[in-house]
Structure formats: C-alpha cells, structure tokens
Tab-separated table of C-alpha atoms in Angstrom:
chain	number	residue	atom	x	y	z
A	15	MET	CA	16.122	-3.145	31.824
A	16	SER	CA	15.199	-5.453	28.945
A	17	ALA	CA	17.277	-5.455	25.724
A	18	ARG	CA	14.380	-4.654	23.425
A	19	PRO	CA	11.863	-1.893	24.135
A	20	PRO	CA	8.870	-2.959	26.214
A	21	ARG	CA	5.600	-2.829	24.317
A	22	ILE	CA	3.266	-0.372	26.026
A	23	LEU	CA	-0.363	-0.034	24.970
A	24	ALA	CA	-1.920	3.305	25.930
A	25	ILE	CA	-5.719	3.397	25.932
A	26	ALA	CA	-6.856	6.996	26.222
A	27	GLY	CA	-8.291	10.062	24.532
A	28	SER	CA	-6.499	12.359	22.122
A	29	ASP	CA	-5.515	15.892	23.196
A	30	SER	CA	-5.398	18.199	20.180
A	31	SER	CA	-2.987	20.556	21.977
A	32	GLY	CA	-0.495	17.742	22.616
A	33	GLY	CA	-0.054	18.144	26.356
A	34	ALA	CA	-2.115	15.308	27.784
A	35	GLY	CA	-3.856	12.108	26.750
A	36	ILE	CA	-2.457	9.891	24.017
A	37	GLN	CA	0.039	12.548	22.963
A	38	ALA	CA	1.568	12.729	26.457
A	39	ASP	CA	1.505	8.932	26.644
A	40	ILE	CA	3.465	8.484	23.404
A	41	LYS	CA	6.045	11.103	24.395
A	42	THR	CA	6.527	9.589	27.850
A	43	ILE	CA	6.740	5.977	26.698
A	44	THR	CA	9.194	6.875	23.950
A	45	MET	CA	11.434	9.008	26.175
A	46	LEU	CA	11.574	6.177	28.719
A	47	GLY	CA	12.654	3.596	26.151
A	48	GLY	CA	9.346	1.918	25.427
A	49	TYR	CA	7.506	1.140	22.201
A	50	ALA	CA	4.214	3.059	22.245
A	51	MET	CA	0.980	1.677	20.816
A	52	THR	CA	-2.424	3.296	21.137
A	53	ALA	CA	-6.118	2.631	21.305
A	54	ILE	CA	-7.790	6.028	21.070
A	55	THR	CA	-11.076	6.241	22.962
A	56	ALA	CA	-12.125	9.781	22.136
A	57	VAL	CA	-11.059	12.821	20.175
A	58	THR	CA	-11.037	16.107	22.057
A	59	ALA	CA	-10.723	19.705	20.960
A	60	GLN	CA	-8.763	21.246	23.801
A	61	ASN	CA	-5.911	23.514	24.708
A	62	THR	CA	-4.274	24.789	27.875
A	63	ARG	CA	-7.449	26.672	28.821
A	64	GLY	CA	-9.954	23.835	28.598
A	65	VAL	CA	-11.852	21.267	26.568
A	66	SER	CA	-14.304	22.671	24.019
A	67	LEU	CA	-15.587	19.454	22.408
A	68	VAL	CA	-15.357	15.705	22.986
A	69	GLU	CA	-16.375	12.972	20.564
A	70	ALA	CA	-16.083	9.406	21.811
A	71	LEU	CA	-15.241	6.694	19.319
A	72	SER	CA	-17.475	3.647	19.022
A	73	PRO	CA	-16.785	0.795	21.451
A	74	ASP	CA	-16.250	-1.476	18.430
A	75	MET	CA	-13.503	0.802	17.117
A	76	VAL	CA	-11.772	0.924	20.486
A	77	ALA	CA	-11.977	-2.851	20.777
A	78	ALA	CA	-10.623	-3.259	17.245
A	79	GLN	CA	-7.616	-1.080	18.045
A	80	ILE	CA	-6.846	-3.104	21.158
A	81	ASP	CA	-7.250	-6.381	19.286
A	82	ALA	CA	-5.036	-5.201	16.424
A	83	CYS	CA	-2.200	-4.378	18.803
A	84	LEU	CA	-2.458	-7.422	21.059
A	85	GLU	CA	-2.980	-10.005	18.304
A	86	ASP	CA	0.117	-8.961	16.382
A	87	ILE	CA	2.694	-7.045	18.444
A	88	GLY	CA	1.491	-7.904	21.938
A	89	ALA	CA	2.005	-5.808	25.053
A	90	ASP	CA	4.226	-5.896	28.122
A	91	ALA	CA	2.110	-3.352	30.007
A	92	VAL	CA	-1.018	-1.255	29.525
A	93	LYS	CA	-1.921	2.258	30.581
A	94	ILE	CA	-5.608	3.242	30.726
A	95	GLY	CA	-6.610	6.901	30.787
A	96	MET	CA	-9.704	8.761	29.600
A	97	LEU	CA	-12.362	6.319	28.398
A	98	GLY	CA	-15.138	8.477	26.970
A	99	SER	CA	-18.188	6.353	27.791
A	100	ALA	CA	-19.415	3.483	29.948
A	101	ASP	CA	-19.639	1.206	26.908
A	102	ILE	CA	-16.003	1.895	26.033
A	103	ALA	CA	-14.957	1.290	29.634
A	104	GLU	CA	-16.725	-2.081	29.556
A	105	VAL	CA	-15.130	-3.196	26.297
A	106	VAL	CA	-11.683	-2.172	27.567
A	107	ALA	CA	-12.165	-4.170	30.752
A	108	ASP	CA	-13.403	-7.153	28.771
A	109	ARG	CA	-10.404	-7.095	26.421
A	110	LEU	CA	-7.871	-6.816	29.253
A	111	GLU	CA	-9.400	-9.275	31.712
A	112	GLU	CA	-7.238	-12.202	30.614
A	113	LEU	CA	-4.154	-10.236	29.531
A	114	GLY	CA	-1.951	-11.205	32.459
A	115	LYS	CA	0.285	-8.127	32.126
A	116	PRO	CA	0.719	-5.042	34.362
A	117	ILE	CA	-2.097	-2.528	33.986
A	118	VAL	CA	-1.924	1.067	35.207
A	119	PHE	CA	-5.349	2.684	35.488
A	120	ASP	CA	-5.531	6.469	35.682
A	121	PRO	CA	-9.221	7.061	36.545
A	122	VAL	CA	-9.584	10.284	34.570
A	123	MET	CA	-12.702	12.168	35.612
A	124	VAL	CA	-11.769	15.837	35.421
A	125	ALA	CA	-9.082	17.530	33.319
A	126	THR	CA	-6.531	19.873	34.887
A	127	SER	CA	-8.553	22.698	33.327
A	128	GLY	CA	-11.652	21.562	35.245
A	129	SER	CA	-13.513	19.962	32.329
A	130	VAL	CA	-15.527	16.835	33.213
A	131	LEU	CA	-14.294	13.826	31.219
A	132	ALA	CA	-16.297	10.946	32.742
A	133	ASP	CA	-20.005	10.645	33.521
A	134	ASP	CA	-21.538	8.668	36.377
A	135	ALA	CA	-22.165	5.579	34.248
A	136	THR	CA	-18.520	5.469	33.160
A	137	ILE	CA	-17.323	5.883	36.734
A	138	GLU	CA	-19.445	2.865	37.738
A	139	VAL	CA	-17.419	0.681	35.341
A	140	PHE	CA	-14.238	1.899	37.041
A	141	GLU	CA	-14.937	-0.776	39.677
A	142	TRP	CA	-14.157	-3.513	37.141
A	143	LEU	CA	-11.058	-1.740	35.883
A	144	MET	CA	-9.705	-1.170	39.396
A	145	GLU	CA	-10.012	-4.891	40.068
A	146	LEU	CA	-7.978	-5.658	36.939
A	147	ALA	CA	-5.353	-2.981	37.467
A	148	THR	CA	-1.968	-3.525	39.029
A	149	ILE	CA	-2.233	0.033	40.337
A	150	THR	CA	-4.860	2.783	40.154
A	151	THR	CA	-3.595	6.374	40.257
A	152	PRO	CA	-6.285	8.831	41.422
A	153	ASN	CA	-5.595	12.475	42.171
A	154	VAL	CA	-7.175	14.217	45.160
A	155	LEU	CA	-10.589	14.834	43.564
A	156	GLU	CA	-10.720	11.418	41.890
A	157	LEU	CA	-9.872	9.657	45.143
A	158	GLU	CA	-12.659	11.562	46.870
A	159	ALA	CA	-15.111	10.579	44.118
A	160	LEU	CA	-14.105	6.944	44.567
A	161	GLY	CA	-14.932	7.030	48.272
A	162	GLY	CA	-11.605	8.188	49.647
A	163	ALA	CA	-9.084	5.964	51.380
A	164	ALA	CA	-11.884	4.053	53.109
A	165	GLY	CA	-13.568	3.273	49.806
A	166	MET	CA	-10.366	2.085	48.180
A	167	THR	CA	-9.441	-0.006	51.213
A	168	ALA	CA	-12.871	-1.652	51.140
A	169	ARG	CA	-12.279	-2.623	47.504
A	170	GLY	CA	-8.980	-4.271	48.419
A	171	VAL	CA	-7.146	-2.734	45.446
A	172	ALA	CA	-3.710	-1.161	45.175
A	173	TYR	CA	-3.652	2.560	44.498
A	174	LEU	CA	-1.347	5.562	44.405
A	175	ALA	CA	-2.928	8.551	46.131
A	176	LYS	CA	-1.388	11.500	44.281
A	177	GLY	CA	-0.920	14.730	46.166
A	178	GLY	CA	-0.089	17.121	43.369
A	179	ASP	CA	-3.494	18.810	43.594
A	180	ALA	CA	-3.388	19.182	47.377
A	181	ASP	CA	-2.291	22.375	49.127
A	182	GLY	CA	1.022	22.989	50.811
A	183	PRO	CA	4.724	23.316	50.010
A	184	MET	CA	5.278	19.567	49.856
A	185	VAL	CA	3.786	16.955	47.511
A	186	GLU	CA	3.035	13.570	49.074
A	187	ASP	CA	2.245	10.516	46.972
A	188	ARG	CA	1.217	7.403	48.881
A	189	LEU	CA	1.225	3.836	47.562
A	190	VAL	CA	-1.399	1.801	49.394
A	191	ARG	CA	-1.698	-1.964	49.013
A	192	PRO	CA	-3.683	-4.553	50.966
A	193	ASP	CA	-1.724	-6.103	53.833
A	194	THR	CA	1.404	-4.108	52.968
A	195	LYS	CA	2.959	-1.098	54.665
A	196	ASP	CA	2.356	2.116	52.741
A	197	THR	CA	5.199	3.576	50.693
A	198	VAL	CA	5.323	7.366	50.783
A	199	TRP	CA	7.201	9.840	48.605
A	200	ASN	CA	7.594	13.472	49.692
A	201	ASP	CA	9.097	16.246	47.596
A	202	ALA	CA	9.046	20.014	47.556
A	203	ARG	CA	6.314	21.336	45.294
A	204	ILE	CA	7.436	22.681	41.929
A	205	VAL	CA	5.546	25.950	41.666
A	206	THR	CA	4.315	26.319	38.078
A	207	LYS	CA	1.072	26.715	36.189
A	208	HIS	CA	2.334	24.381	33.459
A	209	THR	CA	0.926	21.102	34.756
A	210	HIS	CA	-1.238	19.959	31.833
A	211	GLY	CA	-0.929	16.188	31.462
A	212	THR	CA	0.889	15.367	34.695
A	213	GLY	CA	-1.453	12.466	35.510
A	214	CYS	CA	-1.239	11.024	32.006
A	215	THR	CA	2.530	11.335	32.060
A	216	LEU	CA	2.931	9.676	35.457
A	217	SER	CA	0.679	6.729	34.666
A	218	SER	CA	2.424	6.130	31.340
A	219	ALA	CA	5.823	6.366	33.024
A	220	ILE	CA	4.780	3.798	35.637
A	221	ALA	CA	3.450	1.472	32.929
A	222	THR	CA	6.701	1.776	30.999
A	223	GLY	CA	8.718	1.009	34.111
A	224	LEU	CA	6.603	-2.069	34.783
A	225	GLY	CA	7.042	-3.061	31.145
A	226	HIS	CA	10.800	-2.869	31.670
A	227	GLY	CA	10.388	-5.354	34.525
A	228	LEU	CA	10.773	-2.936	37.438
A	229	GLU	CA	9.074	-3.577	40.758
A	230	LEU	CA	6.058	-1.361	41.435
A	231	GLU	CA	7.868	0.937	43.902
A	232	GLN	CA	10.736	1.411	41.448
A	233	ALA	CA	8.372	2.133	38.574
A	234	ILE	CA	6.492	4.726	40.635
A	235	GLY	CA	9.684	6.329	41.924
A	236	GLY	CA	11.119	6.577	38.426
A	237	GLY	CA	7.847	7.900	37.065
A	238	ARG	CA	7.705	10.610	39.701
A	239	LEU	CA	11.234	11.729	38.849
A	240	PHE	CA	10.352	11.878	35.153
A	241	VAL	CA	7.301	14.047	35.857
A	242	ARG	CA	9.303	16.389	38.077
A	243	GLU	CA	11.968	16.870	35.425
A	244	ALA	CA	9.296	17.411	32.773
A	245	LEU	CA	7.653	20.044	34.991
A	246	LYS	CA	10.976	21.844	35.349
A	247	SER	CA	11.463	21.676	31.565
A	248	ALA	CA	8.001	22.968	30.621
A	249	PRO	CA	8.278	25.133	27.475
A	250	GLY	CA	5.771	27.711	28.721
A	251	PHE	CA	3.253	27.286	25.912
A	252	GLY	CA	-0.337	28.486	26.150
A	253	PHE	CA	-2.312	30.974	28.227
A	254	GLY	CA	-3.583	28.420	30.755
A	255	SER	CA	-2.200	25.234	32.278
A	256	GLY	CA	0.614	24.558	29.830
A	257	PRO	CA	2.198	21.265	28.742
A	258	LEU	CA	5.217	19.556	30.275
A	259	GLY	CA	8.631	19.386	28.637
A	260	HIS	CA	8.751	15.648	27.951
A	261	GLN	CA	11.331	15.930	25.205
A	262	ALA	CA	13.722	17.925	27.406
A	263	VAL	CA	14.099	15.187	30.042
A	264	ARG	CA	17.428	13.366	29.855
C-alpha cells in the first residue's frame, strides 16, 4: 500500500437515497483508504424501491468536473458508473483516453430496482469505454446486453463477469482476459434483499485497490471481500432493496 491515499476519481450519477452511485463510491473509496473525487453525470431521485426521476447534467459540466480534478489533484485510478447520456459517455471517453491510469468501467444499464439507466445510444459508446478500461464489470443482464461471453471475447477486452444476479446457492465471479487463464471466485450466496449499490461498491473498491498499486486479481479479490462484509453489515433501511453497510466494514 502507498503511504499517501490514492486519488480515485469516480464518474457516476448521484443517488439521493445514498445507497448507490456517487454516494456508494465515496463511502467505499474512503473506507478503503483512498481520496475520493467526483464527476457527477446525473442527479437521480431514487430510494430502495426505484428511480422516480433522472436529470443528466450537461456534457460540458461533466467534462469541467473531470478537468478540474485531473488538472490540479490528479488521479491514480478512475471508476466509471452511470453516465446519463451518449454525449456524456463520449466526453468521458475523450477525457480519459490519454490518462494512462487504471480505469474500472461498470457498464450501468439497469438499477437493482429494475429502472433503466442507459439508452441504446449510450450503450453504443460503451464500446469506446471498454477499450479504454483496465477492467469492465458487467452483471448478468449487462453481460447479456453486451453480447455475452462471445461478444466480450470478440472485443478482446478484460472483464469481470459478476454472478450476484444469477440463481443458485453459490456466487461465481469470473475474470476473463485475452490470452490468459480465467480467474474464478466462488462463495456462498449471502441471502439478503439489501443489495442496493453492490455493483457501484465493487467497482469503486477495485479502482481503489488498483490505485493502491495492487495487481488486478488482488484488487478484485479485496473488492469482493469488502462487498461481502458490507452486505453482512447492511443496516436494513428502506422497504425495497436496501443499502449496504459500508461504514460498518473494518
């Protein structure tokens, strides 16, 4: 681990209920010893039961936030989550193309509650972002939308196929990289309805680990452990899919 906190830039939407998005990113990065910076892409009105309204920021505003962080403080790693529009996705890709730092791309398309958070035009720009990313972290539905394992293999990009949304008593996460043997993690499923923000939390944890200088497998392994502990520590808030207990993880 580095002596000073790694600088982690989270580019994502805001969750008014605090369980996912930028709020989950800041909590995760901070708990894992990183310095959290943000570029907010959209403001959402949401809670554990769903998203009621989304307002994307202008691409210029998103770009200005990224520029403000990188030109002054700099970044050791970047996490990308919900983008809000195709134009925002393009400006994010443009700003990060020459960064030369680890990038974790969580291709957010649908919230845990089932709300759609990315349209077809935005998903098209995901191709550019996946090329730039050190690792892309789709869940079961997102991987299917991206063409499944065959589609990702054809792109030649590294990705973590997350199994949290699959059925069964075990959760399998599989790291797939070109010309490298897959790395697989298997753990017993933690049975709980309080899973709001698991994808945001994992991707931010991986980015923070990479910012600390960990190898990709170590960053993923540590991120998975953090998510599992946060699931176990969920405070039980809300009537739907509740938030994780980030602050309770030690």
